[in-house]
Short mmCIF file of C-alpha atoms in Angstrom, two decimals:
data_model
loop_
_atom_site.label_atom_id
_atom_site.label_comp_id
_atom_site.label_asym_id
_atom_site.label_seq_id
_atom_site.Cartn_x
_atom_site.Cartn_y
_atom_site.Cartn_z
CA MET S 1 85.10 17.09 -57.42
CA PRO S 2 83.87 20.58 -57.78
CA SER S 3 85.76 23.14 -55.75
CA TRP S 4 83.04 23.94 -53.42
CA ALA S 5 82.43 20.19 -52.44
CA PRO S 6 82.88 18.99 -49.00
CA LEU S 7 86.37 17.96 -48.16
CA THR S 8 87.44 14.48 -47.22
CA ASP S 9 89.01 13.86 -43.88
CA ASP S 10 92.58 13.91 -45.20
CA GLN S 11 92.02 17.19 -46.98
CA LEU S 12 90.51 18.75 -43.79
CA ALA S 13 93.49 17.74 -41.64
CA GLU S 14 95.93 19.12 -44.31
CA GLN S 15 93.90 22.40 -44.21
CA ARG S 16 93.78 22.39 -40.29
CA ARG S 17 97.55 22.01 -40.05
CA GLY S 18 97.79 25.59 -41.40
CA LEU S 19 95.85 26.82 -38.56
CA SER S 20 97.10 26.89 -35.00
CA GLU S 21 94.66 25.98 -32.12
CA GLU S 22 94.94 29.68 -31.11
CA GLN S 23 93.85 30.89 -34.48
CA LEU S 24 90.85 28.38 -34.53
CA GLN S 25 89.90 29.75 -31.03
CA GLN S 26 90.22 33.38 -32.37
CA ARG S 27 87.41 32.58 -34.87
CA ARG S 28 85.08 31.75 -32.11
CA ILE S 29 85.28 35.09 -30.20
CA VAL S 30 83.29 38.32 -30.58
CA ASN S 31 85.71 41.18 -29.83
CA ILE S 32 84.74 43.66 -27.16
CA ASN S 33 86.64 46.95 -27.67
CA SER S 34 86.34 50.21 -25.72
CA GLU S 35 83.80 51.77 -28.06
CA THR S 36 82.86 48.92 -30.41
CA VAL S 37 81.89 45.26 -30.72
CA THR S 38 83.31 43.56 -33.81
CA ASP S 39 83.08 39.96 -35.46
CA VAL S 40 79.62 39.56 -34.08
CA SER S 41 78.03 37.22 -36.62
CA GLY S 42 78.84 33.46 -36.85
CA THR S 43 81.18 32.57 -39.81
CA ASP S 44 80.52 28.81 -40.08
CA ILE S 45 78.77 29.05 -43.36
CA PRO S 46 80.19 26.90 -46.17
CA GLY S 47 82.34 29.00 -48.52
CA HIS S 48 83.20 31.77 -45.85
CA TYR S 49 86.75 30.66 -45.53
CA GLY S 50 87.11 29.43 -49.04
CA PRO S 51 87.40 25.87 -50.24
CA GLY S 52 89.80 24.94 -47.61
CA GLN S 53 87.37 24.87 -44.70
CA ASP S 54 84.41 22.50 -44.74
CA ASP S 55 81.50 23.99 -42.84
CA THR S 56 78.76 21.85 -44.41
CA TRP S 57 76.15 20.60 -41.89
CA ASP S 58 77.23 17.33 -40.42
CA LEU S 59 75.26 15.80 -37.78
CA ASN S 60 78.20 13.64 -36.40
CA ARG S 61 80.54 16.61 -36.28
CA PHE S 62 78.01 18.60 -34.52
CA ALA S 63 77.18 15.85 -31.91
CA GLN S 64 81.17 15.63 -31.23
CA ASN S 65 81.36 19.39 -30.82
CA LEU S 66 78.16 19.79 -28.73
CA LYS S 67 78.85 20.12 -25.07
CA ILE S 68 76.29 20.65 -22.21
CA ASP S 69 77.74 21.65 -18.69
CA TYR S 70 75.26 21.84 -15.87
CA HIS S 71 75.81 24.39 -13.20
CA GLN S 72 72.83 24.30 -11.18
CA ASN S 73 69.56 22.18 -11.14
CA LYS S 74 67.32 23.45 -8.55
CA PRO S 75 63.67 22.53 -9.34
CA ASN S 76 62.73 26.19 -10.26
CA ASP S 77 66.06 27.55 -11.13
CA ALA S 78 68.47 25.78 -13.64
CA ALA S 79 71.62 27.06 -15.09
CA PHE S 80 73.65 25.19 -17.72
CA SER S 81 76.00 25.93 -20.56
CA LEU S 82 75.16 24.94 -24.25
CA ILE S 83 78.45 24.84 -26.21
CA GLY S 84 78.63 24.42 -29.94
CA VAL S 85 75.36 25.59 -31.18
CA ASP S 86 74.67 28.65 -33.19
CA ALA S 87 73.03 31.82 -31.88
CA SER S 88 69.88 31.25 -34.01
CA ILE S 89 69.20 27.77 -32.39
CA ALA S 90 69.87 28.89 -28.93
CA ASN S 91 67.62 31.95 -29.43
CA ALA S 92 64.94 29.62 -30.86
CA PHE S 93 64.97 27.57 -27.63
CA ARG S 94 64.69 30.65 -25.57
CA ARG S 95 61.89 32.12 -27.55
CA ILE S 96 59.95 28.87 -27.31
CA MET S 97 60.41 28.68 -23.73
CA LEU S 98 59.02 32.11 -23.28
CA ALA S 99 56.15 31.96 -25.50
CA GLU S 100 55.17 28.62 -26.85
CA ILE S 101 55.00 26.12 -24.02
CA PRO S 102 51.35 25.34 -23.13
CA THR S 103 50.49 26.29 -19.63
CA LEU S 104 47.53 26.48 -17.35
CA ALA S 105 46.29 29.67 -16.05
CA ILE S 106 42.87 31.28 -14.97
CA GLU S 107 41.22 32.59 -17.97
CA ASP S 108 37.49 33.28 -17.36
CA VAL S 109 36.32 34.53 -14.16
CA PHE S 110 32.50 34.27 -13.37
CA ILE S 111 31.81 36.86 -10.60
CA PHE S 112 28.51 36.09 -8.61
CA ASP S 113 29.33 38.68 -5.86
CA ASN S 114 32.05 41.15 -5.61
CA THR S 115 31.28 43.94 -3.01
CA SER S 116 34.97 44.58 -2.32
CA ILE S 117 36.72 47.70 -3.25
CA ILE S 118 38.74 45.82 -6.01
CA GLN S 119 36.92 46.36 -9.29
CA ASP S 120 35.72 43.04 -10.96
CA GLU S 121 38.09 43.35 -13.92
CA VAL S 122 41.23 44.10 -11.64
CA LEU S 123 40.33 41.20 -9.58
CA ALA S 124 40.03 38.97 -12.52
CA HIS S 125 43.27 40.27 -14.03
CA ARG S 126 45.02 39.51 -10.68
CA LEU S 127 43.54 35.91 -10.56
CA GLY S 128 44.93 35.25 -13.98
CA LEU S 129 48.41 36.03 -12.97
CA ILE S 130 48.54 33.56 -10.25
CA PRO S 131 50.73 30.70 -11.23
CA LEU S 132 49.07 27.33 -10.75
CA THR S 133 50.60 23.87 -10.45
CA GLY S 134 49.10 20.34 -10.58
CA GLY S 135 49.82 16.61 -11.53
CA LYS S 136 52.25 16.50 -14.60
CA ALA S 137 50.42 13.60 -16.36
CA GLY S 138 47.10 15.37 -15.78
CA LEU S 139 48.38 18.64 -17.30
CA ASP S 140 49.89 16.97 -20.23
CA GLN S 141 46.48 15.28 -21.17
CA LEU S 142 44.47 18.37 -20.85
CA GLY S 143 43.09 19.51 -24.28
CA TRP S 144 42.59 23.06 -25.56
CA PHE S 145 39.53 25.26 -25.17
CA LYS S 146 39.03 28.06 -27.64
CA LYS S 147 36.08 30.26 -26.90
CA PRO S 148 34.02 30.84 -30.09
CA PRO S 149 33.51 34.51 -30.82
CA PRO S 150 29.93 36.08 -30.90
CA LYS S 151 28.06 35.33 -34.23
CA ASP S 152 28.02 38.96 -35.37
CA ASP S 153 31.84 39.43 -35.20
CA TYR S 154 32.53 38.20 -38.88
CA ALA S 155 36.18 38.75 -38.71
CA ALA S 156 36.67 36.77 -35.66
CA GLN S 157 34.36 34.04 -37.02
CA ALA S 158 36.52 33.68 -40.06
CA MET S 159 39.73 33.45 -38.17
CA TYR S 160 38.17 31.14 -35.53
CA ASP S 161 38.91 27.69 -36.96
CA GLN S 162 42.60 28.38 -37.90
CA ASP S 163 43.92 26.24 -35.15
CA ASP S 164 43.26 22.54 -36.09
CA LEU S 165 41.43 22.07 -32.99
CA PRO S 166 38.75 19.21 -32.65
CA ALA S 167 34.99 20.27 -32.31
CA SER S 168 35.06 19.72 -28.62
CA ALA S 169 37.47 22.58 -28.12
CA SER S 170 34.63 25.20 -28.43
CA THR S 171 32.69 24.04 -25.29
CA PRO S 172 34.25 23.91 -21.78
CA ASN S 173 34.38 20.38 -20.58
CA ASP S 174 36.24 18.33 -18.04
CA HIS S 175 38.89 17.59 -20.64
CA ASN S 176 39.95 21.05 -21.20
CA THR S 177 38.79 23.34 -18.39
CA ILE S 178 39.81 23.29 -14.67
CA VAL S 179 37.21 25.01 -12.26
CA VAL S 180 38.57 26.84 -9.19
CA SER S 181 36.29 28.98 -7.04
CA LEU S 182 36.80 31.54 -4.27
CA LEU S 183 34.12 32.34 -1.56
CA VAL S 184 35.10 34.64 1.18
CA ASP S 185 33.08 36.74 3.58
CA CYS S 186 34.89 39.45 5.80
CA ARG S 187 33.32 39.94 9.30
CA TRP S 188 34.29 41.31 12.64
CA ALA S 189 36.00 38.81 14.95
CA THR S 190 33.71 37.50 17.59
CA ILE S 191 34.30 35.76 20.88
CA ASP S 192 32.06 32.81 19.96
CA GLU S 193 33.88 31.93 16.67
CA ASP S 194 37.26 33.41 16.92
CA GLY S 195 38.06 33.78 20.56
CA ARG S 196 38.51 37.55 20.39
CA ASP S 197 35.98 40.50 20.42
CA GLY S 198 37.04 42.53 17.34
CA LYS S 199 34.71 45.39 18.05
CA GLN S 200 35.81 45.75 21.66
CA LEU S 201 39.51 45.51 20.69
CA ALA S 202 38.96 48.22 18.07
CA LYS S 203 37.16 50.51 20.65
CA ASP S 204 40.24 49.86 22.94
CA GLY S 205 42.61 51.30 20.08
CA GLU S 206 43.62 48.14 18.17
CA THR S 207 44.16 48.99 14.58
CA ASP S 208 45.66 45.68 12.99
CA PRO S 209 42.98 44.39 10.71
CA ALA S 210 44.15 40.93 11.01
CA VAL S 211 43.14 41.13 14.78
CA ARG S 212 40.02 43.10 14.17
CA TYR S 213 38.52 41.28 11.40
CA VAL S 214 38.39 37.74 9.98
CA ASN S 215 39.32 37.15 6.33
CA SER S 216 40.28 40.62 5.91
CA ASN S 217 43.17 39.63 3.43
CA ILE S 218 42.45 37.17 0.87
CA TYR S 219 45.37 34.87 -0.18
CA ALA S 220 45.85 32.62 -3.08
CA HIS S 221 45.52 29.41 -0.83
CA GLN S 222 41.82 30.33 -0.33
CA LEU S 223 41.15 29.30 -3.89
CA VAL S 224 39.36 25.97 -3.94
CA PHE S 225 40.01 23.41 -6.75
CA GLU S 226 36.83 21.74 -7.80
CA PRO S 227 37.48 18.53 -9.87
CA GLN S 228 34.94 18.00 -12.63
CA GLY S 229 34.19 14.57 -14.19
CA ASP S 230 37.36 12.71 -14.91
CA GLN S 231 39.50 15.15 -13.19
CA THR S 232 39.25 13.31 -10.01
CA LYS S 233 41.36 10.57 -11.63
CA TRP S 234 44.22 12.98 -12.86
CA PHE S 235 44.14 15.74 -9.99
CA ASP S 236 43.70 14.06 -6.68
CA GLY S 237 45.78 14.38 -3.51
CA GLU S 238 49.42 15.52 -4.32
CA ASN S 239 48.35 16.24 -7.89
CA ALA S 240 45.60 18.80 -7.09
CA ILE S 241 45.52 22.00 -8.93
CA LYS S 242 46.82 24.72 -6.38
CA PRO S 243 48.69 27.88 -6.56
CA VAL S 244 52.49 27.56 -6.45
CA ASN S 245 52.74 30.32 -4.02
CA PRO S 246 50.02 30.12 -1.50
CA ASP S 247 50.65 33.49 0.14
CA ILE S 248 50.08 35.80 -2.96
CA LEU S 249 47.67 38.54 -1.64
CA ILE S 250 44.66 38.78 -3.99
CA ALA S 251 42.43 41.24 -2.42
CA LYS S 252 41.70 43.03 0.84
CA LEU S 253 38.15 43.26 2.37
CA ARG S 254 36.42 44.92 5.42
CA PRO S 255 33.41 43.66 7.34
CA GLY S 256 30.26 43.15 5.26
CA GLN S 257 32.29 42.68 1.92
CA ARG S 258 32.20 39.59 0.11
CA ILE S 259 33.73 37.92 -2.94
CA ASN S 260 32.01 34.90 -4.56
CA LEU S 261 33.49 33.76 -7.92
CA ARG S 262 34.27 30.81 -10.03
CA CYS S 263 37.32 30.65 -12.31
CA HIS S 264 37.77 28.55 -15.44
CA CYS S 265 41.51 27.78 -15.99
CA ILE S 266 42.53 26.65 -19.41
CA LYS S 267 45.84 26.03 -21.40
CA GLY S 268 47.36 28.83 -23.16
CA LEU S 269 50.47 30.07 -24.83
CA GLY S 270 52.84 32.88 -23.57
CA MET S 271 52.46 34.50 -27.04
CA ASP S 272 48.85 35.19 -26.39
CA HIS S 273 49.25 36.46 -22.66
CA ALA S 274 52.22 36.66 -20.27
CA LYS S 275 50.25 34.77 -17.58
CA PHE S 276 50.61 31.69 -19.87
CA SER S 277 54.40 31.78 -19.85
CA PRO S 278 55.90 29.13 -17.75
CA VAL S 279 59.13 30.84 -17.13
CA ALA S 280 59.76 33.80 -14.69
CA THR S 281 62.30 34.41 -17.35
CA ALA S 282 64.54 32.21 -19.68
CA SER S 283 67.74 33.99 -20.71
CA TYR S 284 71.20 33.25 -21.97
CA ARG S 285 74.55 35.06 -21.97
CA LEU S 286 77.76 34.37 -23.83
CA LEU S 287 80.88 33.31 -21.97
CA PRO S 288 83.08 36.27 -21.45
CA SER S 289 86.82 35.77 -22.50
CA ILE S 290 89.65 37.77 -21.08
CA ASP S 291 92.96 37.47 -22.87
CA ILE S 292 95.96 38.95 -20.95
CA THR S 293 98.32 39.53 -23.99
CA ALA S 294 101.32 41.14 -21.89
CA PRO S 295 102.06 40.28 -18.21
CA ILE S 296 100.37 42.58 -15.69
CA VAL S 297 102.45 42.46 -12.48
CA GLY S 298 102.78 44.13 -9.02
CA ILE S 299 100.45 47.00 -8.09
CA GLU S 300 99.01 47.08 -11.63
CA ALA S 301 97.80 43.54 -11.15
CA LYS S 302 96.07 44.54 -8.02
CA LYS S 303 94.31 47.33 -9.85
CA PHE S 304 93.48 45.08 -12.70
CA GLN S 305 91.90 42.54 -10.24
CA ARG S 306 89.73 45.32 -8.92
CA CYS S 307 88.38 46.14 -12.44
CA PHE S 308 86.41 42.94 -12.47
CA PRO S 309 84.07 41.26 -10.15
CA ARG S 310 85.49 39.26 -7.31
CA GLY S 311 86.76 35.79 -8.37
CA VAL S 312 87.43 36.73 -12.02
CA ILE S 313 91.04 37.57 -11.66
CA ALA S 314 93.49 35.83 -9.26
CA LEU S 315 96.94 37.05 -8.27
CA GLU S 316 99.50 34.47 -8.60
CA LYS S 317 103.21 34.60 -7.70
CA ASP S 318 105.30 34.31 -10.73
CA ALA S 319 107.74 31.30 -10.26
CA ASN S 320 110.66 33.11 -12.08
CA SER S 321 110.70 36.63 -10.92
CA GLY S 322 108.76 36.40 -7.58
CA GLU S 323 106.33 39.21 -8.43
CA THR S 324 102.58 38.82 -8.22
CA LYS S 325 100.93 38.48 -11.69
CA ALA S 326 97.29 38.70 -12.61
CA VAL S 327 95.80 35.56 -14.12
CA VAL S 328 92.31 34.78 -15.31
CA ALA S 329 90.68 32.58 -12.71
CA ASP S 330 86.91 32.30 -13.55
CA PRO S 331 85.71 34.27 -16.53
CA MET S 332 82.07 33.13 -16.02
CA LYS S 333 81.65 35.49 -13.09
CA ASP S 334 82.57 38.49 -15.38
CA THR S 335 79.90 40.96 -16.30
CA VAL S 336 82.00 42.52 -19.15
CA SER S 337 81.86 46.12 -17.77
CA ARG S 338 84.86 47.00 -19.84
CA GLU S 339 86.25 48.87 -16.93
CA CYS S 340 89.74 47.65 -17.57
CA LEU S 341 89.80 49.39 -20.97
CA ARG S 342 89.20 52.72 -19.31
CA HIS S 343 92.64 52.77 -17.81
CA ASP S 344 95.93 53.59 -19.67
CA GLU S 345 98.03 51.33 -17.88
CA PHE S 346 96.36 48.26 -19.40
CA LYS S 347 96.21 49.65 -22.89
CA GLY S 348 97.46 46.79 -25.27
CA LYS S 349 97.88 44.27 -22.48
CA VAL S 350 94.26 42.85 -22.36
CA LYS S 351 91.79 41.80 -24.98
CA LEU S 352 88.20 41.27 -23.99
CA GLY S 353 85.63 39.32 -25.83
CA ARG S 354 82.80 36.80 -25.65
CA ILE S 355 82.77 33.25 -27.01
CA ARG S 356 80.22 33.25 -29.80
CA ASP S 357 78.99 29.56 -29.34
CA HIS S 358 79.10 29.25 -25.50
CA PHE S 359 75.69 30.08 -24.18
CA ILE S 360 75.06 30.22 -20.43
CA PHE S 361 71.41 29.60 -19.99
CA SER S 362 69.35 30.57 -17.02
CA VAL S 363 65.84 29.14 -16.76
CA GLU S 364 63.66 30.28 -13.88
CA SER S 365 60.38 28.46 -13.82
CA THR S 366 57.22 29.97 -12.25
CA GLY S 367 56.49 26.45 -10.62
CA GLN S 368 54.19 24.78 -12.97
CA PHE S 369 56.96 22.78 -14.58
CA GLU S 370 60.58 22.17 -13.68
CA SER S 371 63.21 24.16 -15.30
CA ASP S 372 65.11 21.26 -16.94
CA GLU S 373 61.86 19.77 -18.11
CA LEU S 374 60.92 23.28 -19.68
CA PHE S 375 64.17 23.28 -21.82
CA LEU S 376 63.62 19.66 -22.98
CA GLU S 377 60.06 20.70 -23.86
CA SER S 378 61.24 23.61 -25.85
CA VAL S 379 63.68 21.32 -27.79
CA ARG S 380 60.84 18.92 -28.45
CA LEU S 381 58.61 21.68 -29.62
CA LEU S 382 61.17 22.98 -32.08
CA LYS S 383 61.41 19.46 -33.47
CA LYS S 384 57.60 19.28 -33.84
CA LYS S 385 57.64 22.56 -35.74
CA ALA S 386 60.25 21.07 -38.11
CA GLU S 387 58.13 17.83 -38.46
CA LYS S 388 54.92 19.79 -39.14
CA PHE S 389 56.33 21.89 -41.78
CA LYS S 390 57.92 18.76 -43.54
CA ARG S 391 54.27 17.44 -43.77
CA HIS S 392 53.03 20.68 -45.02
CA LEU S 393 55.80 20.78 -47.63
CA THR S 394 54.93 17.26 -48.82
CA GLU S 395 51.36 18.48 -49.32
CA LEU S 396 52.54 21.47 -51.18
CA GLU S 397 54.74 19.30 -53.47
CA GLU S 398 51.79 17.04 -54.04
CA GLY S 399 49.57 19.87 -55.09
CA ARG S 400 51.93 21.16 -57.78
CA MET C 1 19.92 -20.45 -40.09
CA ALA C 2 23.27 -21.89 -39.03
CA GLN C 3 24.32 -21.99 -42.74
CA ASP C 4 23.59 -18.22 -43.04
CA ASN C 5 25.90 -17.47 -40.10
CA ASP C 6 28.61 -19.67 -41.30
CA ARG C 7 28.91 -18.08 -44.71
CA GLU C 8 32.28 -16.58 -45.37
CA MET C 9 32.49 -12.82 -46.17
CA PRO C 10 35.77 -12.44 -47.95
CA ASP C 11 35.13 -8.82 -48.89
CA ALA C 12 34.81 -7.74 -45.37
CA ALA C 13 38.09 -9.49 -44.22
CA ALA C 14 39.94 -7.72 -47.11
CA GLY C 15 38.30 -4.35 -46.34
CA ALA C 16 39.56 -4.50 -42.71
CA GLU C 17 43.07 -5.49 -43.56
CA ALA C 18 43.28 -2.42 -46.03
CA GLU C 19 41.96 -0.22 -43.15
CA GLU C 20 44.57 -1.27 -40.81
CA ALA C 21 47.29 -0.73 -43.33
CA THR C 22 46.32 2.91 -43.80
CA VAL C 23 45.70 3.94 -40.21
CA GLU C 24 47.49 7.11 -39.52
CA GLU C 25 50.10 7.34 -36.72
CA PRO C 26 48.41 8.91 -33.71
CA ALA C 27 51.05 11.68 -33.55
CA ALA C 28 49.67 13.47 -36.79
CA PRO C 29 46.31 15.12 -36.43
CA ILE C 30 43.62 14.15 -38.78
CA HIS C 31 43.17 17.45 -40.63
CA GLU C 32 45.86 20.09 -40.59
CA LYS C 33 45.41 23.42 -42.26
CA GLN C 34 48.23 24.07 -44.88
CA ARG C 35 50.56 26.50 -43.31
CA LEU C 36 53.06 26.69 -46.18
CA ARG C 37 52.56 28.60 -49.45
CA LEU C 38 54.71 29.20 -52.53
CA LEU C 39 54.81 32.88 -53.44
CA PRO C 40 54.39 33.85 -57.08
CA GLY C 41 57.34 34.07 -59.36
CA SER C 42 59.01 31.07 -57.90
CA SER C 43 60.79 28.51 -59.95
CA ASP C 44 62.39 25.06 -59.29
CA THR C 45 65.83 26.68 -58.23
CA ALA C 46 64.65 29.98 -56.79
CA ALA C 47 61.53 30.19 -54.70
CA SER C 48 60.07 32.17 -51.80
CA PHE C 49 57.89 30.30 -49.19
CA ALA C 50 55.41 31.90 -46.83
CA PHE C 51 55.02 30.24 -43.47
CA ASP C 52 51.83 31.04 -41.47
CA ARG C 53 51.80 31.73 -37.87
CA GLU C 54 55.63 31.51 -37.61
CA ASP C 55 58.26 34.24 -36.66
CA HIS C 56 62.03 34.50 -35.94
CA THR C 57 61.93 31.42 -33.84
CA LEU C 58 61.63 29.06 -36.69
CA GLY C 59 62.78 31.55 -39.41
CA ASN C 60 66.16 32.26 -38.03
CA ALA C 61 66.87 28.74 -37.09
CA LEU C 62 65.69 27.24 -40.41
CA ARG C 63 67.72 30.00 -42.31
CA TYR C 64 70.85 28.89 -40.37
CA MET C 65 70.23 25.07 -41.19
CA ILE C 66 69.58 25.91 -45.00
CA MET C 67 72.79 28.15 -45.19
CA LYS C 68 74.83 25.20 -44.01
CA ASN C 69 74.03 23.51 -47.31
CA PRO C 70 76.73 24.16 -49.96
CA ASP C 71 74.20 23.87 -52.68
CA VAL C 72 72.47 27.03 -51.55
CA GLU C 73 73.33 30.26 -53.19
CA PHE C 74 71.07 32.41 -51.19
CA CYS C 75 68.82 32.07 -48.15
CA GLY C 76 67.19 34.76 -46.12
CA TYR C 77 63.94 35.15 -44.16
CA SER C 78 61.77 38.16 -43.36
CA ILE C 79 58.59 39.13 -41.64
CA PRO C 80 56.78 41.39 -44.05
CA HIS C 81 54.73 43.21 -41.44
CA PRO C 82 54.92 42.53 -37.48
CA SER C 83 50.99 42.83 -37.38
CA GLU C 84 50.53 39.78 -39.64
CA PRO C 85 51.80 36.33 -38.46
CA VAL C 86 53.43 35.36 -41.69
CA MET C 87 57.19 34.71 -42.33
CA ASN C 88 58.79 34.40 -45.70
CA ILE C 89 61.88 32.48 -46.58
CA ARG C 90 63.62 32.93 -49.94
CA ILE C 91 65.95 30.06 -51.29
CA GLN C 92 68.14 30.09 -54.34
CA THR C 93 70.21 27.20 -55.31
CA TRP C 94 73.27 26.70 -57.46
CA ASP C 95 72.99 24.60 -60.65
CA ASP C 96 69.81 22.55 -60.87
CA VAL C 97 69.28 21.65 -57.15
CA SER C 98 65.54 21.68 -56.27
CA VAL C 99 64.43 24.29 -53.89
CA PHE C 100 61.98 21.90 -52.27
CA GLU C 101 64.73 19.36 -51.64
CA VAL C 102 66.92 21.92 -49.91
CA LEU C 103 63.92 23.04 -47.67
CA ARG C 104 63.04 19.49 -46.82
CA LYS C 105 66.83 18.88 -45.88
CA GLY C 106 66.85 22.02 -43.76
CA LEU C 107 63.76 21.03 -41.86
CA ASN C 108 65.23 17.50 -41.48
CA ASP C 109 68.57 18.60 -40.22
CA LEU C 110 66.72 20.86 -37.72
CA ALA C 111 64.81 17.91 -36.46
CA GLU C 112 67.97 15.74 -36.14
CA LEU C 113 69.68 18.76 -34.42
CA CYS C 114 66.94 18.90 -31.75
CA ASP C 115 67.24 15.05 -31.27
CA VAL C 116 70.92 15.32 -30.40
CA VAL C 117 70.45 18.25 -28.10
CA GLU C 118 67.69 16.42 -26.17
CA ASP C 119 69.77 13.41 -25.77
CA LYS C 120 72.92 15.13 -24.76
CA PHE C 121 70.99 17.40 -22.32
CA THR C 122 69.21 14.48 -20.71
CA THR C 123 72.58 12.66 -20.13
CA ALA C 124 74.23 15.70 -18.85
CA ARG C 125 71.45 16.56 -16.51
CA ASP C 126 71.05 13.10 -15.17
CA GLU C 127 74.92 12.89 -14.65
CA PHE C 128 74.83 16.26 -12.78
CA ASN C 129 72.00 15.02 -10.62
CA ASP C 130 73.76 11.92 -9.68
CA LYS C 131 76.99 13.66 -8.77
CA ASN C 132 75.57 16.69 -7.00
CA PRO C 133 72.60 15.81 -4.68
CA ASP C 134 72.32 19.44 -3.54
CA ARG C 135 71.91 20.41 -7.16
CA ILE C 136 74.57 23.03 -7.24
CA SER C 137 77.93 22.47 -8.80
CA LYS C 138 81.06 22.65 -6.76
CA ARG C 139 83.12 25.53 -8.00
#
């Protein structure tokens, strides 16, 4: 066997006996010192530790080491730990959640009447940013729409058919576009229609626009979903397209002003425009590690506890000497502010770091999808990317 | 007239069978633009590939999977210019290992990794939902 070939299980065990559990754990930690951060990059590349350590990719070993711990699973806010993956994979999942999961949002706004003080383009921009929600199955089967560029824009025409979309994607139809409309008139409140005389109340000194006028504030719940064609089957009742937050203020009007517009909603990707990003944000942080190398007791222990957020360090009574001693209770609550490294009394007694392959994800959805579904979708999308390039590779090889 | 209708048409039957055998799986689209190019100067053991419309998302992940292969002497990815949606990966292998096999193995391993993560995540999530009806872990 060549020196760099993967080791058998016996040889691995032999090698591991030379390393203590502590030493193995030390390899997983990014060291955080008072002025520097060291050992940042992953070192699980074959050959890094010499022929003794076998770091070749092994799916079974990966499956054994992978751990997923859930902390919170509210519909729009999920927190979980992914342990045992490399940073490049965790980052790929995060980037896909932010930018590459298809989401529905208002794209084209056809304005028939806008006599409000909000400019057309500002109004259209605000409408685009409203997060929408609807039936999952319906949204999944919705196709793509890509508006063809004008015939005289030769550059855009050349780039237009880069996307592998079917011909029907160039016209808006009930399989790729959702129509939502808004029709609001603002007027004075009258006794006949609203039970109060706005003009009279104004004369008497009332200044609140909600009392004086009707429809002076336009909210997102006033958007009306107009199902087209087949959409009545996919988006009816509970599954209708509606804004996630009905109380988003779109515009303010005064009597005599009117907004009459129709919006076309299409599927898009976050990498094109942030309105298509399904997450408020998706982020991860590494699990902090606090290593108390020499005992910290008494008053120093209390001071040590105050250097960290509440709950990170607990004070325990040492069984032998009876003094209070600082112990690490919950490193997950730590924000790694390195405050304890600023004080001389703790020099040499504490080592801060982060565990390189323990990612604490926090996925906050905007409401169109649920957070756990978003992470699963991002994993499936990464797999689809890999499969797609396997096909392209076969085509490339056949052409050679 | 009855005889005309009853005449067997073996060619049509054979043609239909052949069509069924070559029907593509519904997952793969019928025509997909080629997004993978081999850059000039590449050989069978040292090659640069250009991935269209890809960025650090696939680049870094694929680079990691390819580096986990002990046959690989060198693997790196770069994005030549941020304004152009192209990502280059260079792979150099020891001895006579084919670069294409290494790339295919890397893509395969990445797909298998995603499968494992998806399974474990679904199990962990369902277990958590069962144990914690209010969806927050007890700590």
